[in-house]
PDB file of C-alpha atoms in Angstrom:
ATOM      1  CA  GLY A  61       2.243  25.962  10.781  1.00  0.00           C
ATOM      2  CA  GLU A  62       4.640  23.550   9.174  1.00  0.00           C
ATOM      3  CA  ASN A  63       2.196  20.926   8.006  1.00  0.00           C
ATOM      4  CA  VAL A  64       0.973  20.265   4.506  1.00  0.00           C
ATOM      5  CA  GLU A  65      -2.708  19.406   4.221  1.00  0.00           C
ATOM      6  CA  GLN A  66      -3.465  16.870   1.509  1.00  0.00           C
ATOM      7  CA  HIS A  67      -6.890  15.909   0.139  1.00  0.00           C
ATOM      8  CA  PRO A  68      -8.516  13.562  -0.506  1.00  0.00           C
ATOM      9  CA  SER A  69      -7.062  10.728   1.544  1.00  0.00           C
ATOM     10  CA  THR A  70      -8.512   8.162  -0.858  1.00  0.00           C
ATOM     11  CA  LEU A  71      -9.627   8.528  -4.444  1.00  0.00           C
ATOM     12  CA  SER A  72     -11.179   6.005  -6.804  1.00  0.00           C
ATOM     13  CA  VAL A  73     -11.541   6.770 -10.502  1.00  0.00           C
ATOM     14  CA  GLN A  74     -12.508   4.812 -13.557  1.00  0.00           C
ATOM     15  CA  GLU A  75      -9.729   3.997 -15.963  1.00  0.00           C
ATOM     16  CA  GLY A  76      -9.396   6.813 -18.474  1.00  0.00           C
ATOM     17  CA  ASP A  77     -10.799   9.455 -16.147  1.00  0.00           C
ATOM     18  CA  SER A  78      -8.765  12.220 -14.536  1.00  0.00           C
ATOM     19  CA  ALA A  79      -7.596  12.407 -10.942  1.00  0.00           C
ATOM     20  CA  VAL A  80      -6.797  15.539  -8.967  1.00  0.00           C
ATOM     21  CA  ILE A  81      -5.055  15.723  -5.611  1.00  0.00           C
ATOM     22  CA  LYS A  82      -4.702  18.995  -3.752  1.00  0.00           C
ATOM     23  CA  CYS A  83      -2.310  20.207  -1.087  1.00  0.00           C
ATOM     24  CA  THR A  84      -2.291  23.379   0.939  1.00  0.00           C
ATOM     25  CA  TYR A  85       0.385  24.935   3.092  1.00  0.00           C
ATOM     26  CA  SER A  86       0.845  28.022   5.206  1.00  0.00           C
ATOM     27  CA  ASP A  87       4.558  28.868   5.051  1.00  0.00           C
ATOM     28  CA  SER A  88       4.878  31.465   2.310  1.00  0.00           C
ATOM     29  CA  ALA A  89       8.656  30.960   2.220  1.00  0.00           C
ATOM     30  CA  SER A  90       8.308  27.553   0.522  1.00  0.00           C
ATOM     31  CA  ASN A  91       9.645  27.580  -3.021  1.00  0.00           C
ATOM     32  CA  TYR A  92       9.860  23.957  -4.043  1.00  0.00           C
ATOM     33  CA  PHE A  93       7.041  21.424  -4.180  1.00  0.00           C
ATOM     34  CA  PRO A  94       7.685  17.822  -5.232  1.00  0.00           C
ATOM     35  CA  TRP A  95       5.218  14.989  -5.677  1.00  0.00           C
ATOM     36  CA  TYR A  96       6.081  11.404  -4.877  1.00  0.00           C
ATOM     37  CA  LYS A  97       4.419   8.169  -5.918  1.00  0.00           C
ATOM     38  CA  GLN A  98       4.660   5.119  -3.707  1.00  0.00           C
ATOM     39  CA  GLU A  99       3.575   1.782  -5.069  1.00  0.00           C
ATOM     40  CA  LEU A 100       2.686  -0.982  -2.671  1.00  0.00           C
ATOM     41  CA  GLY A 101       5.772  -2.246  -0.899  1.00  0.00           C
ATOM     42  CA  LYS A 102       8.056   0.203  -2.662  1.00  0.00           C
ATOM     43  CA  ARG A 103       9.810   3.435  -1.817  1.00  0.00           C
ATOM     44  CA  PRO A 104       8.408   6.880  -2.579  1.00  0.00           C
ATOM     45  CA  GLN A 105       9.708   8.078  -5.917  1.00  0.00           C
ATOM     46  CA  LEU A 106       9.671  11.574  -7.342  1.00  0.00           C
ATOM     47  CA  ILE A 107       7.291  11.914 -10.278  1.00  0.00           C
ATOM     48  CA  ILE A 108       7.139  15.651 -10.803  1.00  0.00           C
ATOM     49  CA  ASP A 109       8.077  18.855  -9.033  1.00  0.00           C
ATOM     50  CA  ILE A 110       7.458  22.548  -9.380  1.00  0.00           C
ATOM     51  CA  ARG A 111       9.247  25.660  -8.270  1.00  0.00           C
ATOM     52  CA  SER A 112       7.608  28.838  -7.147  1.00  0.00           C
ATOM     53  CA  ASN A 113       8.609  30.800 -10.233  1.00  0.00           C
ATOM     54  CA  VAL A 114       6.195  28.841 -12.452  1.00  0.00           C
ATOM     55  CA  GLY A 115       2.504  28.185 -12.196  1.00  0.00           C
ATOM     56  CA  GLU A 116       2.252  24.885 -14.049  1.00  0.00           C
ATOM     57  CA  LYS A 117       4.427  22.034 -15.195  1.00  0.00           C
ATOM     58  CA  LYS A 118       3.511  19.059 -17.340  1.00  0.00           C
ATOM     59  CA  ASP A 119       5.097  15.713 -18.018  1.00  0.00           C
ATOM     60  CA  GLN A 120       3.022  13.543 -20.349  1.00  0.00           C
ATOM     61  CA  ARG A 121      -0.117  12.561 -18.423  1.00  0.00           C
ATOM     62  CA  ILE A 122       0.776  14.286 -15.187  1.00  0.00           C
ATOM     63  CA  ALA A 123       0.792  17.975 -14.384  1.00  0.00           C
ATOM     64  CA  VAL A 124       1.235  20.085 -11.304  1.00  0.00           C
ATOM     65  CA  THR A 125      -0.186  23.529 -10.720  1.00  0.00           C
ATOM     66  CA  LEU A 126       0.880  25.995  -8.085  1.00  0.00           C
ATOM     67  CA  ASN A 127      -0.941  28.995  -6.685  1.00  0.00           C
ATOM     68  CA  LYS A 128       1.480  30.758  -4.391  1.00  0.00           C
ATOM     69  CA  THR A 129      -0.987  33.449  -3.443  1.00  0.00           C
ATOM     70  CA  ALA A 130      -3.526  30.930  -2.234  1.00  0.00           C
ATOM     71  CA  LYS A 131      -0.778  28.599  -0.979  1.00  0.00           C
ATOM     72  CA  HIS A 132      -1.980  25.481  -2.693  1.00  0.00           C
ATOM     73  CA  PHE A 133      -0.674  23.116  -5.329  1.00  0.00           C
ATOM     74  CA  SER A 134      -2.311  20.241  -7.119  1.00  0.00           C
ATOM     75  CA  LEU A 135      -1.412  17.080  -8.998  1.00  0.00           C
ATOM     76  CA  HIS A 136      -3.432  16.254 -12.090  1.00  0.00           C
ATOM     77  CA  ILE A 137      -3.331  12.846 -13.739  1.00  0.00           C
ATOM     78  CA  THR A 138      -5.178  12.500 -17.033  1.00  0.00           C
ATOM     79  CA  GLU A 139      -6.230   9.327 -18.838  1.00  0.00           C
ATOM     80  CA  THR A 140      -5.601   7.281 -15.727  1.00  0.00           C
ATOM     81  CA  GLN A 141      -4.376   3.723 -16.074  1.00  0.00           C
ATOM     82  CA  PRO A 142      -4.337   0.822 -13.590  1.00  0.00           C
ATOM     83  CA  GLU A 143      -0.601   1.311 -13.064  1.00  0.00           C
ATOM     84  CA  ASP A 144      -1.339   4.759 -11.675  1.00  0.00           C
ATOM     85  CA  SER A 145      -2.819   3.058  -8.608  1.00  0.00           C
ATOM     86  CA  ALA A 146      -0.552   4.004  -5.712  1.00  0.00           C
ATOM     87  CA  VAL A 147      -0.216   6.385  -2.797  1.00  0.00           C
ATOM     88  CA  TYR A 148       0.744   9.906  -3.797  1.00  0.00           C
ATOM     89  CA  PHE A 149       2.470  12.320  -1.440  1.00  0.00           C
ATOM     90  CA  CYS A 150       2.879  16.023  -1.877  1.00  0.00           C
ATOM     91  CA  ALA A 151       5.683  17.789  -0.088  1.00  0.00           C
ATOM     92  CA  ARG A 152       7.142  21.201   0.409  1.00  0.00           C
ATOM     93  CA  GLU A 153      10.636  22.255   1.174  1.00  0.00           C
ATOM     94  CA  GLY A 154      10.810  23.564   4.718  1.00  0.00           C
ATOM     95  CA  THR A 155      13.808  24.979   6.542  1.00  0.00           C
ATOM     96  CA  TYR A 156      16.529  22.510   5.532  1.00  0.00           C
ATOM     97  CA  LYS A 157      14.019  19.661   5.493  1.00  0.00           C
ATOM     98  CA  TYR A 158      11.023  18.336   3.625  1.00  0.00           C
ATOM     99  CA  ILE A 159       7.503  18.195   4.962  1.00  0.00           C
ATOM    100  CA  PHE A 160       5.173  15.621   3.464  1.00  0.00           C
ATOM    101  CA  GLY A 161       1.424  15.527   3.191  1.00  0.00           C
ATOM    102  CA  THR A 162      -0.460  12.579   4.633  1.00  0.00           C
ATOM    103  CA  GLY A 163      -0.845  10.861   1.280  1.00  0.00           C
ATOM    104  CA  THR A 164      -3.655  10.042  -1.131  1.00  0.00           C
ATOM    105  CA  ARG A 165      -4.423   6.442  -1.999  1.00  0.00           C
ATOM    106  CA  LEU A 166      -5.447   6.446  -5.653  1.00  0.00           C
ATOM    107  CA  LYS A 167      -7.238   3.447  -7.056  1.00  0.00           C
ATOM    108  CA  VAL A 168      -7.862   3.244 -10.782  1.00  0.00           C
ATOM    109  CA  LEU A 169     -10.709   0.888 -11.551  1.00  0.00           C
ATOM    110  CA  ALA A 170     -10.405  -1.087 -14.775  1.00  0.00           C
TER     111      ALA A 170
ATOM    112  CA  ASP B 972      24.963   5.839  -8.974  1.00  0.00           C
ATOM    113  CA  ALA B 973      23.275   2.957  -7.169  1.00  0.00           C
ATOM    114  CA  GLY B 974      20.988   5.260  -5.241  1.00  0.00           C
ATOM    115  CA  VAL B 975      20.419   5.254  -1.506  1.00  0.00           C
ATOM    116  CA  ILE B 976      21.246   1.830  -0.116  1.00  0.00           C
ATOM    117  CA  GLN B 977      19.653   0.500   3.034  1.00  0.00           C
ATOM    118  CA  SER B 978      20.127  -2.658   5.024  1.00  0.00           C
ATOM    119  CA  PRO B 979      18.606  -4.858   6.180  1.00  0.00           C
ATOM    120  CA  ARG B 980      15.585  -4.845   3.886  1.00  0.00           C
ATOM    121  CA  HIS B 981      13.549  -6.888   6.316  1.00  0.00           C
ATOM    122  CA  GLU B 982      14.060  -7.617   9.976  1.00  0.00           C
ATOM    123  CA  VAL B 983      11.988  -9.469  12.505  1.00  0.00           C
ATOM    124  CA  THR B 984      13.161  -9.181  16.075  1.00  0.00           C
ATOM    125  CA  GLU B 985      11.907  -9.873  19.535  1.00  0.00           C
ATOM    126  CA  MET B 986      10.844  -7.144  21.887  1.00  0.00           C
ATOM    127  CA  GLY B 987      13.761  -5.881  23.926  1.00  0.00           C
ATOM    128  CA  GLN B 988      16.382  -6.609  21.317  1.00  0.00           C
ATOM    129  CA  GLU B 989      18.610  -3.986  19.771  1.00  0.00           C
ATOM    130  CA  VAL B 990      17.958  -3.097  16.138  1.00  0.00           C
ATOM    131  CA  THR B 991      20.451  -1.344  13.888  1.00  0.00           C
ATOM    132  CA  LEU B 992      19.442  -0.024  10.500  1.00  0.00           C
ATOM    133  CA  ARG B 993      22.066   1.104   8.019  1.00  0.00           C
ATOM    134  CA  CYS B 994      22.154   3.588   5.186  1.00  0.00           C
ATOM    135  CA  LYS B 995      24.541   4.639   2.451  1.00  0.00           C
ATOM    136  CA  PRO B 996      23.486   7.921   0.843  1.00  0.00           C
ATOM    137  CA  ILE B 997      24.056   8.870  -2.770  1.00  0.00           C
ATOM    138  CA  SER B 998      27.642   9.937  -3.260  1.00  0.00           C
ATOM    139  CA  GLY B 999      28.014  13.696  -3.065  1.00  0.00           C
ATOM    140  CA  HIS B1000      24.770  14.273  -1.235  1.00  0.00           C
ATOM    141  CA  ASP B1001      25.311  16.223   1.948  1.00  0.00           C
ATOM    142  CA  TYR B1002      21.866  15.851   3.489  1.00  0.00           C
ATOM    143  CA  LEU B1003      20.689  12.565   4.962  1.00  0.00           C
ATOM    144  CA  PHE B1004      17.226  11.932   6.383  1.00  0.00           C
ATOM    145  CA  TRP B1005      15.673   9.117   8.375  1.00  0.00           C
ATOM    146  CA  TYR B1006      11.907   8.705   7.992  1.00  0.00           C
ATOM    147  CA  ARG B1007       9.496   6.264   9.565  1.00  0.00           C
ATOM    148  CA  GLN B1008       6.324   5.225   7.781  1.00  0.00           C
ATOM    149  CA  THR B1009       3.270   3.659   9.381  1.00  0.00           C
ATOM    150  CA  MET B1010      -0.342   3.459   8.306  1.00  0.00           C
ATOM    151  CA  MET B1011      -1.439   5.555  11.248  1.00  0.00           C
ATOM    152  CA  ARG B1012       1.148   8.336  11.112  1.00  0.00           C
ATOM    153  CA  GLY B1013       2.266   8.403   7.498  1.00  0.00           C
ATOM    154  CA  LEU B1014       5.799   9.576   6.730  1.00  0.00           C
ATOM    155  CA  GLU B1015       7.460  11.010   9.827  1.00  0.00           C
ATOM    156  CA  LEU B1016      10.841  12.701   9.747  1.00  0.00           C
ATOM    157  CA  LEU B1017      12.896  11.319  12.618  1.00  0.00           C
ATOM    158  CA  ILE B1018      16.225  13.074  12.170  1.00  0.00           C
ATOM    159  CA  TYR B1019      18.377  14.629   9.483  1.00  0.00           C
ATOM    160  CA  PHE B1020      22.045  15.322   9.040  1.00  0.00           C
ATOM    161  CA  ASN B1021      23.932  17.926   7.073  1.00  0.00           C
ATOM    162  CA  ASN B1022      27.578  17.222   6.371  1.00  0.00           C
ATOM    163  CA  ASN B1023      27.444  14.381   8.924  1.00  0.00           C
ATOM    164  CA  VAL B1024      26.164  16.651  11.688  1.00  0.00           C
ATOM    165  CA  PRO B1025      22.718  16.022  13.205  1.00  0.00           C
ATOM    166  CA  ILE B1026      20.674  19.159  12.582  1.00  0.00           C
ATOM    167  CA  ASP B1027      17.209  18.317  13.833  1.00  0.00           C
ATOM    168  CA  ASP B1028      16.335  15.261  15.898  1.00  0.00           C
ATOM    169  CA  SER B1029      13.030  16.563  17.194  1.00  0.00           C
ATOM    170  CA  GLY B1030      11.217  13.755  15.418  1.00  0.00           C
ATOM    171  CA  MET B1031      13.009  11.005  17.283  1.00  0.00           C
ATOM    172  CA  PRO B1032      10.222   9.442  19.335  1.00  0.00           C
ATOM    173  CA  GLU B1033      12.159   8.745  22.520  1.00  0.00           C
ATOM    174  CA  ASP B1034      15.544   7.979  24.002  1.00  0.00           C
ATOM    175  CA  ARG B1035      15.403   4.426  22.736  1.00  0.00           C
ATOM    176  CA  PHE B1036      16.141   5.811  19.279  1.00  0.00           C
ATOM    177  CA  SER B1037      19.558   7.097  18.290  1.00  0.00           C
ATOM    178  CA  ALA B1038      21.209   7.932  14.990  1.00  0.00           C
ATOM    179  CA  LYS B1039      24.764   8.505  13.918  1.00  0.00           C
ATOM    180  CA  MET B1040      26.609   9.505  10.793  1.00  0.00           C
ATOM    181  CA  PRO B1041      30.302   8.815  11.320  1.00  0.00           C
ATOM    182  CA  ASN B1042      31.204   9.756   7.743  1.00  0.00           C
ATOM    183  CA  ALA B1043      29.677  11.049   4.531  1.00  0.00           C
ATOM    184  CA  SER B1044      28.843   7.586   3.224  1.00  0.00           C
ATOM    185  CA  PHE B1045      27.298   5.854   6.202  1.00  0.00           C
ATOM    186  CA  SER B1046      24.581   6.354   8.780  1.00  0.00           C
ATOM    187  CA  THR B1047      22.884   4.155  11.351  1.00  0.00           C
ATOM    188  CA  LEU B1048      19.577   4.299  13.150  1.00  0.00           C
ATOM    189  CA  LYS B1049      19.499   2.264  16.330  1.00  0.00           C
ATOM    190  CA  ILE B1050      16.584   1.231  18.504  1.00  0.00           C
ATOM    191  CA  GLN B1051      17.430  -0.139  21.928  1.00  0.00           C
ATOM    192  CA  PRO B1052      15.398  -1.745  23.373  1.00  0.00           C
ATOM    193  CA  SER B1053      12.899  -2.347  20.599  1.00  0.00           C
ATOM    194  CA  GLU B1054       9.161  -2.511  21.219  1.00  0.00           C
ATOM    195  CA  PRO B1055       6.266  -3.822  19.109  1.00  0.00           C
ATOM    196  CA  ARG B1056       5.077  -0.260  18.429  1.00  0.00           C
ATOM    197  CA  ASP B1057       8.364   0.386  16.631  1.00  0.00           C
ATOM    198  CA  SER B1058       7.212  -1.891  13.828  1.00  0.00           C
ATOM    199  CA  ALA B1059       7.259   0.220  10.680  1.00  0.00           C
ATOM    200  CA  VAL B1060       9.121   0.857   7.482  1.00  0.00           C
ATOM    201  CA  TYR B1061      12.177   3.007   8.036  1.00  0.00           C
ATOM    202  CA  PHE B1062      13.354   4.970   5.039  1.00  0.00           C
ATOM    203  CA  CYS B1063      16.668   6.656   4.609  1.00  0.00           C
ATOM    204  CA  ALA B1064      16.836   9.452   2.059  1.00  0.00           C
ATOM    205  CA  SER B1065      19.475  11.824   0.805  1.00  0.00           C
ATOM    206  CA  SER B1066      19.621  15.133  -0.982  1.00  0.00           C
ATOM    207  CA  GLY B1067      22.248  17.256  -2.581  1.00  0.00           C
ATOM    208  CA  GLY B1068      20.686  20.338  -1.102  1.00  0.00           C
ATOM    209  CA  LEU B1069      21.458  23.531  -2.880  1.00  0.00           C
ATOM    210  CA  LEU B1070      24.292  21.908  -4.797  1.00  0.00           C
ATOM    211  CA  ASP B1071      22.193  19.285  -6.477  1.00  0.00           C
ATOM    212  CA  TYR B1072      21.613  20.027 -10.178  1.00  0.00           C
ATOM    213  CA  SER B1073      17.992  19.028  -9.890  1.00  0.00           C
ATOM    214  CA  GLY B1074      17.358  21.345  -7.016  1.00  0.00           C
ATOM    215  CA  ASN B1075      16.507  20.024  -3.637  1.00  0.00           C
ATOM    216  CA  THR B1076      14.937  16.715  -4.567  1.00  0.00           C
ATOM    217  CA  ILE B1077      15.340  13.949  -2.056  1.00  0.00           C
ATOM    218  CA  TYR B1078      15.847  10.342  -3.025  1.00  0.00           C
ATOM    219  CA  PHE B1079      14.634   7.475  -0.885  1.00  0.00           C
ATOM    220  CA  GLY B1080      16.197   4.122  -0.261  1.00  0.00           C
ATOM    221  CA  GLU B1081      14.162   0.936  -0.566  1.00  0.00           C
ATOM    222  CA  GLY B1082      13.366   0.971   3.139  1.00  0.00           C
ATOM    223  CA  SER B1083      13.942  -1.357   6.051  1.00  0.00           C
ATOM    224  CA  TRP B1084      10.791  -3.264   7.038  1.00  0.00           C
ATOM    225  CA  LEU B1085      10.979  -3.799  10.779  1.00  0.00           C
ATOM    226  CA  THR B1086       8.702  -6.106  12.731  1.00  0.00           C
ATOM    227  CA  VAL B1087       9.092  -6.333  16.496  1.00  0.00           C
ATOM    228  CA  VAL B1088       7.248  -9.267  18.044  1.00  0.00           C
TER     229      VAL B1088
END
């Protein structure tokens, strides 16, 4: 199908711990997988993306991994901070459009 | 570039009234998307345009919703008549598609927060 399954729907971690969010998809033609962060009352903003020709990409405390064979990709946030609290959406590029996961509400506890 | 610009940012209207939401995409982007976000349904794609032409409107909930893109720098989403269940945040987004240097990233506007009472 078209949908992207995203888990967990909510995630609470202690400040300084790591957080992992996972998404799965079924369309093997997808080649581009962005992650968006949406703070309360704000718009979704791109934080990191990955293309199908690489397996991992890092940007400071965030990283994304992609397993095309298994059709899943994950967002990893290390050394979490209170400002990481937000809703995170994974997405995949579909046929001329973008399909989003249902979102993960991350709460970093100080 | 100023990014995707939406107006109004907030609107409260009475049931039965017409609502028009406006969007200016990023200059040079040839894809424009309208999304609706609610707690229950998350981010739903309503319709998208390529080069001002509607490509897929299968997400438009019903005939009360319509969208137009008369030129490359302007789009509207209209709800007539509005109902309380239309209350949501409506996001416009744009993408450069295959021509965008960063790939196919889409950029969201700040959203229009609609409340129908």
